[in-house]
XYZ file of C-alpha atoms in Angstrom:
522
model
C -11.142 19.959 18.809
C -9.736 17.331 21.224
C -7.368 14.703 19.730
C -10.035 11.970 19.981
C -12.505 13.872 17.822
C -13.266 11.983 14.588
C -16.341 12.357 12.412
C -17.683 9.250 10.572
C -19.502 10.288 7.373
C -22.419 8.077 8.375
C -23.295 6.014 11.398
C -23.205 2.346 11.259
C -21.434 -0.798 12.374
C -18.763 -1.708 9.767
C -18.860 -5.272 8.475
C -15.893 -7.369 9.495
C -14.535 -10.810 9.963
C -14.337 -12.986 13.141
C -10.530 -12.702 13.330
C -10.649 -9.253 14.930
C -13.969 -9.413 16.672
C -12.608 -9.896 20.144
C -9.802 -7.377 19.581
C -12.248 -4.746 18.330
C -14.084 -4.996 21.641
C -11.043 -3.511 23.294
C -11.468 -0.261 21.467
C -13.686 0.926 24.385
C -10.599 0.645 26.616
C -11.130 -2.777 28.256
C -8.793 -5.753 27.987
C -9.880 -9.275 27.398
C -8.952 -12.489 29.264
C -10.016 -15.615 27.428
C -12.473 -13.449 25.359
C -14.081 -11.768 28.395
C -13.583 -8.217 29.612
C -11.371 -7.644 32.548
C -9.420 -4.846 34.192
C -6.866 -3.023 32.014
C -3.573 -4.780 31.677
C -0.087 -3.806 30.530
C 1.908 -6.576 29.007
C 0.080 -9.157 31.142
C 0.553 -7.268 34.422
C -2.767 -6.213 36.085
C -3.059 -3.116 38.123
C -3.805 0.643 38.036
C -0.822 1.701 35.752
C -1.610 4.478 33.299
C -3.099 3.387 30.002
C -2.373 4.970 26.693
C -4.370 8.205 26.761
C -4.553 10.569 23.835
C -6.093 13.352 25.984
C -2.703 13.695 27.722
C -0.915 14.559 24.473
C 1.866 17.142 24.846
C 2.688 19.230 21.789
C 5.951 20.800 20.698
C 5.957 22.019 17.138
C 8.969 21.899 14.946
C 11.128 25.034 14.545
C 12.441 23.703 11.174
C 9.526 22.813 8.868
C 10.444 20.962 5.694
C 9.177 21.594 2.166
C 6.520 19.474 0.611
C 7.949 17.391 -2.294
C 6.689 18.325 -5.727
C 4.652 15.722 -7.683
C 6.885 13.188 -9.564
C 10.009 14.542 -7.726
C 12.828 12.163 -6.634
C 12.019 12.941 -2.999
C 8.482 11.771 -3.468
C 9.445 8.611 -5.327
C 11.961 7.607 -2.671
C 9.088 7.085 -0.127
C 11.526 8.349 2.556
C 10.257 11.917 3.093
C 8.152 12.284 6.235
C 5.976 15.159 7.362
C 7.113 17.701 9.912
C 5.943 15.844 13.064
C 5.580 12.488 14.703
C 3.882 11.254 17.779
C 5.684 9.102 20.422
C 4.614 7.423 23.703
C 6.759 5.376 26.040
C 5.751 2.447 28.136
C 7.403 0.681 31.059
C 6.363 -2.337 33.058
C 6.789 -0.291 36.279
C 5.085 2.859 35.150
C 2.687 2.060 32.407
C 2.119 4.453 29.484
C 3.563 7.942 29.672
C 1.904 11.003 28.207
C 2.122 10.916 24.357
C 4.157 13.658 22.600
C 3.636 15.271 19.348
C 7.074 16.563 18.383
C 9.353 17.308 15.435
C 10.084 14.316 13.172
C 13.571 13.104 13.930
C 15.842 10.182 15.025
C 14.913 7.854 17.809
C 17.406 7.073 20.663
C 17.985 3.403 21.412
C 20.653 1.511 23.316
C 22.570 -1.121 21.244
C 21.025 -3.811 23.556
C 17.469 -2.690 22.836
C 15.148 -5.739 22.620
C 13.950 -4.901 19.150
C 17.407 -5.029 17.720
C 18.018 -8.615 18.866
C 14.680 -10.318 19.351
C 12.470 -8.591 16.637
C 9.995 -7.330 19.270
C 8.265 -4.999 16.745
C 4.888 -4.578 15.152
C 3.384 -1.956 12.858
C 0.396 -0.889 10.782
C -0.078 0.777 7.490
C -2.978 3.022 6.502
C -3.555 6.214 4.562
C -4.881 9.732 4.986
C -6.764 11.057 1.928
C -7.455 14.472 0.498
C -10.937 14.126 -1.043
C -12.407 15.731 -4.071
C -14.521 17.826 -1.710
C -11.398 19.186 0.035
C -11.995 17.068 3.211
C -9.397 14.975 4.950
C -10.341 11.365 5.618
C -9.103 8.141 7.152
C -10.329 4.852 5.906
C -11.506 2.284 8.506
C -8.764 3.278 10.960
C -10.525 1.238 13.719
C -9.630 -1.939 11.836
C -5.898 -1.036 11.698
C -5.821 -0.038 15.345
C -7.489 -3.243 16.492
C -5.157 -5.299 14.396
C -2.129 -3.497 15.770
C -3.221 -4.443 19.309
C -3.535 -8.101 18.177
C -0.006 -7.920 16.681
C 1.380 -6.224 19.797
C 0.056 -9.025 22.055
C 1.363 -11.649 19.804
C 4.885 -10.245 19.986
C 4.751 -9.647 23.790
C 4.429 -5.872 23.534
C 2.045 -3.888 25.814
C -1.559 -3.593 25.334
C -3.499 -0.383 24.650
C -7.047 0.754 23.775
C -7.297 0.910 19.965
C -9.541 3.986 20.216
C -6.616 5.909 21.903
C -4.269 4.913 19.054
C -6.800 6.006 16.522
C -7.106 9.339 18.327
C -3.336 9.857 18.111
C -3.268 8.992 14.430
C -6.099 11.432 13.837
C -4.240 14.152 15.718
C -1.096 13.776 13.579
C -3.219 13.940 10.434
C -5.102 17.015 11.671
C -1.829 18.826 12.313
C 0.384 17.816 9.370
C -2.049 16.925 6.574
C -3.370 20.489 5.887
C 0.180 21.409 4.685
C 1.297 18.004 3.245
C -1.982 17.226 1.538
C -2.994 20.704 0.360
C -6.555 21.291 -0.936
C -4.967 22.096 -4.346
C -4.058 18.413 -4.673
C -7.294 16.443 -4.414
C -7.015 12.645 -4.673
C -3.655 12.622 -2.906
C -2.717 10.667 0.182
C -0.133 10.247 2.962
C 0.925 6.754 4.189
C 0.615 6.507 7.933
C 2.842 4.156 9.894
C 2.148 3.437 13.580
C 4.895 1.256 14.987
C 5.744 -0.218 18.427
C 9.185 -1.520 19.402
C 10.650 -3.202 22.438
C 13.170 -0.606 23.740
C 14.329 -2.085 26.953
C 18.164 -2.216 27.111
C 19.721 -5.599 28.050
C 20.206 -8.931 26.450
C 17.922 -11.782 27.380
C 15.065 -13.632 25.737
C 12.170 -12.222 27.680
C 9.184 -9.849 27.424
C 10.465 -6.299 26.955
C 10.111 -4.246 30.137
C 10.019 -1.061 28.067
C 8.391 -0.163 24.738
C 8.139 2.795 22.413
C 5.129 3.640 20.230
C 5.675 6.107 17.422
C 3.478 7.297 14.486
C 4.847 8.885 11.329
C 3.350 10.061 8.026
C 5.250 9.340 4.789
C 4.941 10.901 1.380
C 4.257 8.205 -1.282
C 4.196 8.563 -5.060
C 0.943 8.146 -6.840
C 0.508 5.295 -9.317
C -0.736 7.703 -11.937
C 2.502 9.704 -11.756
C 4.619 6.562 -11.908
C 2.752 5.004 -14.897
C 2.689 8.273 -16.869
C 6.435 9.118 -16.665
C 7.152 7.927 -20.173
C 4.081 9.558 -21.764
C 5.124 12.863 -23.318
C 1.523 13.936 -23.560
C 1.147 13.750 -19.819
C 4.519 15.311 -18.864
C 3.327 18.086 -16.588
C 2.896 18.743 -12.891
C -0.530 20.361 -13.085
C -2.243 19.529 -9.731
C -5.661 20.243 -11.092
C -5.728 18.300 -14.343
C -8.871 16.684 -15.608
C -7.757 13.129 -14.926
C -10.347 11.693 -12.513
C -8.609 8.320 -12.076
C -7.883 7.691 -8.482
C -4.228 7.790 -7.432
C -4.013 5.219 -4.695
C -1.460 2.481 -5.205
C 2.273 2.964 -5.410
C 4.674 1.201 -7.718
C 1.827 -0.668 -9.418
C 2.833 -2.329 -12.806
C 0.931 -0.819 -15.780
C 0.532 -4.246 -17.478
C -0.505 -6.225 -14.416
C 1.609 -7.962 -11.705
C 3.879 -10.781 -12.721
C 4.124 -13.318 -9.774
C 6.806 -15.928 -9.194
C 5.452 -18.920 -7.197
C 7.583 -19.646 -4.150
C 9.867 -22.692 -4.179
C 8.971 -25.768 -2.242
C 11.794 -25.316 0.191
C 10.573 -21.826 1.254
C 7.514 -20.873 3.342
C 6.252 -17.460 4.501
C 3.953 -18.648 7.345
C 2.731 -21.821 9.027
C -0.058 -22.934 11.312
C 0.592 -21.823 14.866
C 3.038 -19.188 13.728
C 2.534 -15.454 13.360
C 1.669 -15.066 9.621
C -1.577 -13.402 10.634
C 0.225 -10.634 12.627
C 1.776 -7.526 11.217
C 5.205 -8.028 12.836
C 8.567 -7.324 11.248
C 9.700 -10.913 11.495
C 6.977 -11.751 8.831
C 8.671 -9.445 6.349
C 12.476 -9.552 6.772
C 12.880 -13.310 5.940
C 10.861 -12.892 2.748
C 13.093 -10.141 1.274
C 15.680 -12.496 -0.226
C 12.938 -14.343 -2.183
C 11.473 -10.955 -3.223
C 14.844 -9.838 -4.523
C 15.261 -13.057 -6.481
C 11.849 -12.635 -8.009
C 12.565 -9.103 -9.134
C 15.963 -10.128 -10.504
C 14.180 -12.721 -12.685
C 11.727 -10.066 -14.016
C 8.771 -10.643 -11.726
C 7.142 -8.138 -9.402
C 6.369 -10.229 -6.289
C 6.505 -13.775 -4.862
C 3.332 -15.724 -4.752
C 3.630 -17.530 -1.459
C 2.397 -21.189 -1.490
C 1.989 -23.521 1.496
C 1.954 -27.266 1.951
C 2.287 -30.169 -0.479
C -0.932 -29.059 -2.152
C 0.659 -25.620 -2.947
C -2.167 -23.655 -1.419
C -2.112 -19.957 -2.371
C -1.670 -17.612 0.635
C -0.300 -14.130 -0.182
C 1.419 -12.189 -2.982
C 4.297 -10.383 -1.379
C 2.550 -8.823 1.526
C -0.911 -8.603 -0.032
C -3.948 -10.878 -0.053
C -4.798 -12.744 -3.272
C -8.215 -13.067 -4.973
C -9.185 -15.090 -8.034
C -12.463 -14.927 -9.980
C -13.248 -18.164 -11.758
C -16.023 -20.460 -12.707
C -16.137 -23.641 -10.638
C -16.247 -26.982 -12.477
C -20.036 -26.805 -11.852
C -20.140 -23.482 -13.665
C -20.686 -21.163 -10.659
C -18.901 -17.724 -10.863
C -16.916 -17.409 -7.662
C -14.692 -14.808 -5.987
C -12.176 -16.944 -4.000
C -9.655 -15.994 -1.383
C -7.773 -17.850 1.336
C -9.428 -18.247 4.741
C -8.311 -16.770 8.114
C -8.814 -19.794 10.252
C -5.311 -21.380 9.891
C -3.725 -17.995 10.602
C -1.482 -18.217 7.551
C -2.475 -14.802 6.075
C -2.972 -11.238 7.302
C -6.588 -10.119 7.938
C -6.144 -7.297 5.472
C -8.326 -4.268 5.631
C -8.582 -4.008 1.904
C -9.347 -7.763 1.840
C -12.171 -7.215 4.232
C -13.519 -4.344 2.049
C -13.485 -6.393 -1.060
C -15.403 -9.194 0.643
C -17.894 -6.814 2.108
C -18.496 -5.000 -1.157
C -18.804 -8.260 -3.094
C -21.414 -9.638 -0.697
C -23.419 -6.388 -0.564
C -23.181 -5.094 -4.090
C -22.329 -8.108 -6.335
C -24.962 -10.604 -5.118
C -26.773 -9.584 -8.271
C -25.784 -8.128 -11.644
C -23.750 -4.885 -11.485
C -22.215 -2.500 -14.016
C -18.542 -2.356 -14.710
C -16.553 0.907 -14.671
C -17.310 2.955 -17.802
C -17.129 6.655 -18.470
C -18.462 7.271 -14.965
C -15.693 5.225 -13.420
C -18.003 2.747 -11.770
C -19.852 5.359 -9.668
C -23.556 5.067 -8.898
C -25.806 6.290 -11.657
C -29.378 7.702 -11.371
C -30.758 4.278 -10.881
C -28.242 3.037 -8.299
C -25.377 0.720 -8.687
C -27.031 -1.635 -11.165
C -29.653 0.718 -12.499
C -29.904 2.555 -15.892
C -27.147 5.010 -16.664
C -26.679 7.333 -19.700
C -23.125 6.104 -20.141
C -22.362 2.922 -21.990
C -21.858 -0.002 -19.409
C -20.860 -3.562 -19.339
C -23.055 -5.919 -17.256
C -21.119 -8.056 -14.837
C -22.606 -11.340 -13.578
C -23.098 -11.666 -9.802
C -20.381 -13.370 -7.782
C -20.523 -16.047 -5.042
C -18.025 -15.187 -2.330
C -15.936 -18.123 -1.085
C -13.252 -18.050 1.654
C -11.544 -21.294 1.416
C -8.137 -22.912 0.538
C -7.308 -23.033 -3.118
C -4.154 -24.240 -4.841
C -1.942 -23.510 -7.764
C -2.826 -26.768 -9.490
C -6.443 -25.588 -9.370
C -5.531 -22.273 -10.929
C -3.470 -24.051 -13.531
C -6.413 -26.291 -14.340
C -8.858 -23.356 -14.469
C -6.551 -21.554 -16.975
C -6.255 -24.676 -19.090
C -10.083 -25.122 -19.208
C -10.834 -21.432 -19.785
C -12.527 -20.996 -16.399
C -10.247 -18.387 -14.825
C -11.713 -14.973 -15.226
C -9.172 -12.754 -13.457
C -6.880 -12.500 -10.396
C -5.765 -9.598 -8.319
C -3.876 -8.723 -5.094
C -5.265 -6.399 -2.414
C -3.365 -4.497 0.173
C -2.771 -0.981 1.455
C 0.355 -0.205 -0.676
C -0.679 -1.983 -3.854
C -4.374 -1.298 -3.277
C -6.110 -3.418 -5.978
C -3.371 -4.706 -8.287
C -4.465 -6.996 -11.224
C -2.337 -10.081 -11.847
C -1.323 -10.790 -15.447
C 1.081 -13.799 -15.121
C 2.141 -16.432 -12.655
C 5.313 -18.527 -13.048
C 4.698 -21.936 -11.670
C 6.707 -25.189 -12.187
C 8.783 -23.719 -14.981
C 5.836 -22.271 -16.931
C 4.511 -18.738 -17.274
C 0.756 -19.009 -16.848
C -1.135 -16.114 -18.441
C -3.988 -14.648 -16.413
C -6.775 -13.007 -18.336
C -7.123 -9.237 -18.221
C -10.329 -7.710 -19.461
C -10.336 -4.740 -21.883
C -10.957 -2.132 -19.133
C -8.631 0.415 -17.622
C -7.530 0.515 -14.013
C -5.179 3.027 -12.515
C -3.725 5.468 -15.033
C -5.064 3.380 -17.902
C -3.321 0.215 -16.703
C -4.883 -3.098 -17.788
C -7.272 -4.672 -15.287
C -9.776 -7.324 -14.883
C -13.438 -6.021 -14.798
C -14.118 -7.005 -11.148
C -10.708 -5.650 -9.954
C -11.427 -2.297 -11.673
C -14.891 -2.216 -10.102
C -13.650 -2.815 -6.595
C -10.982 -0.310 -7.075
C -13.417 2.348 -8.304
C -15.844 1.729 -5.463
C -13.157 1.928 -2.785
C -11.546 4.981 -4.309
C -14.854 6.756 -4.405
C -15.314 6.141 -0.677
C -11.739 7.145 0.179
C -11.805 10.387 -1.797
C -15.267 11.421 -0.783
C -17.182 10.809 -3.996
C -19.432 8.439 -2.173
C -20.459 9.037 1.513
C -19.862 5.902 3.451
C -19.428 4.712 7.043
C -15.927 3.477 6.311
C -14.629 7.033 5.704
C -13.790 9.068 8.862
C -13.568 12.749 8.503
C -10.569 14.425 10.166
C -11.101 18.048 11.293
C -8.132 20.168 10.148
C -5.993 21.958 12.685
C -2.645 22.637 11.007
C 0.346 24.035 12.785
C -0.805 27.602 12.582
C -4.047 27.175 14.530
C -2.450 24.768 17.006
C 0.593 27.049 17.371
C -1.727 29.961 18.215
C -3.222 27.891 21.061
C 0.230 27.082 22.299
C 1.276 30.728 22.129
C -1.799 31.731 24.116
C -0.876 29.180 26.760
C 2.683 30.498 26.868
C 1.335 34.075 27.211
C -0.833 32.932 30.100
C 2.165 31.271 31.725
C 4.289 34.431 31.249
C 1.508 36.513 32.596
C 1.251 34.330 35.680
C 5.057 34.549 36.096
C 4.964 38.214 35.841
C 2.306 38.512 38.384
C 4.268 36.406 40.753
C 7.356 38.491 40.159
C 5.497 41.715 40.902
C 4.046 40.233 44.030
C 7.499 39.334 45.247
C 8.762 42.846 44.504
C 5.916 44.393 46.488
C 6.570 41.972 49.363
C 10.286 42.886 49.342
C 9.436 46.567 49.577
C 7.186 46.207 52.545
C 8.474 47.073 55.975
C 8.984 44.338 58.558
C 5.896 45.440 60.317
C 3.792 45.318 57.188
C 5.100 41.767 56.496
């Protein structure tokens, strides 16, 4: 199976937002100039330089494979253990993209004057590979991550690429490493995938990097269920095939809901005309001091506000949603808009909006004994299990402020709030500290991950998405990954080596025969 082979579970055009529409058009390999297709470019330089091409992938398997961390082990909780291999590809302004390489995971080589170390020329993505309940490996909407990484790369003056080629390389790494690191005996497990690009050109000077390095790694992450059950003596076991069907998706998620600390008026995460919409390192480093202060004060994340109106933008690095009744009585799902480029166009955010529009435009059932999965009559049809009917939601993408949330709480109109992102997945919010007061956010009497408290809508979105990611529900967002593993791939490599040896042996024998010939025969 070639590196670019991916199998969507069903064919269809995924719903999306306008922010990535032009970038997604590049997935076919064309670049855009002012929104129109043009000849391929590399960091703004037109020409026939090689593009990123997954079909040119070279493979060298590790000779020192590492053990897979046990569930709930310190190695797993550190989130620093990577799989056996990584993929790298180099780019230069003079030579374009080199052939990508799948090689043993290990250190990178950079000069001390590398651009990334001085000018933050770096972008990255975060997505997951899932082991489904049916034993299949899946990626979840990887085309969205790859298109967004192209947008981030261009914002930070790094070279362009075809998103489809990046997706093919990600798929290849999963196909090779996931069979070992996500064994079929551990359904509902996942690996965190991190594609990253850095400016690697040596030499000081504020300018576009003349060299760049793309690398893709896969990291072992702890499951939320394991983390939340650590102090439960009844659940203190490492049985990979227990009967707990709750999805294990988010990492480090608080069992009693997230407590958020509203940002101070003298700090800001992003601003119009900046780069808050791009997934670049410079969006994250400057926020870490505020995050550390929040945790020292007993809160899990910073709720980033913007402007004199204190508009809500993000919680840590996640998008924020509230469910409330408007003053007119309409039940709304509200999240910040993309137009001002203050927030990231999160993939989980897009999924929540798409699901709300397609499945919650009319009454729907909440998660119950069937964990929010479709019953015999469909999503809102009759079901033998006891269910709770949820009213339909009106989806609203607009600016909203902390004073509005404060007022909604005081008037009893706030239903729930949650954050959405790749790492935290769907994380209910239980409290917001704002202007010296701890504002309590309602949590419904339903269970989210590992029995954690959750709002009804948050639990429903979580259950729907988990079912898609883990193969309970067949959906166009899930992309099947054919398994290769090192053994099968190594066999192909060994066959190629044998062919090369055979060719070399034939050439050697021919030279010997030639040497034995008389001058006349020659």
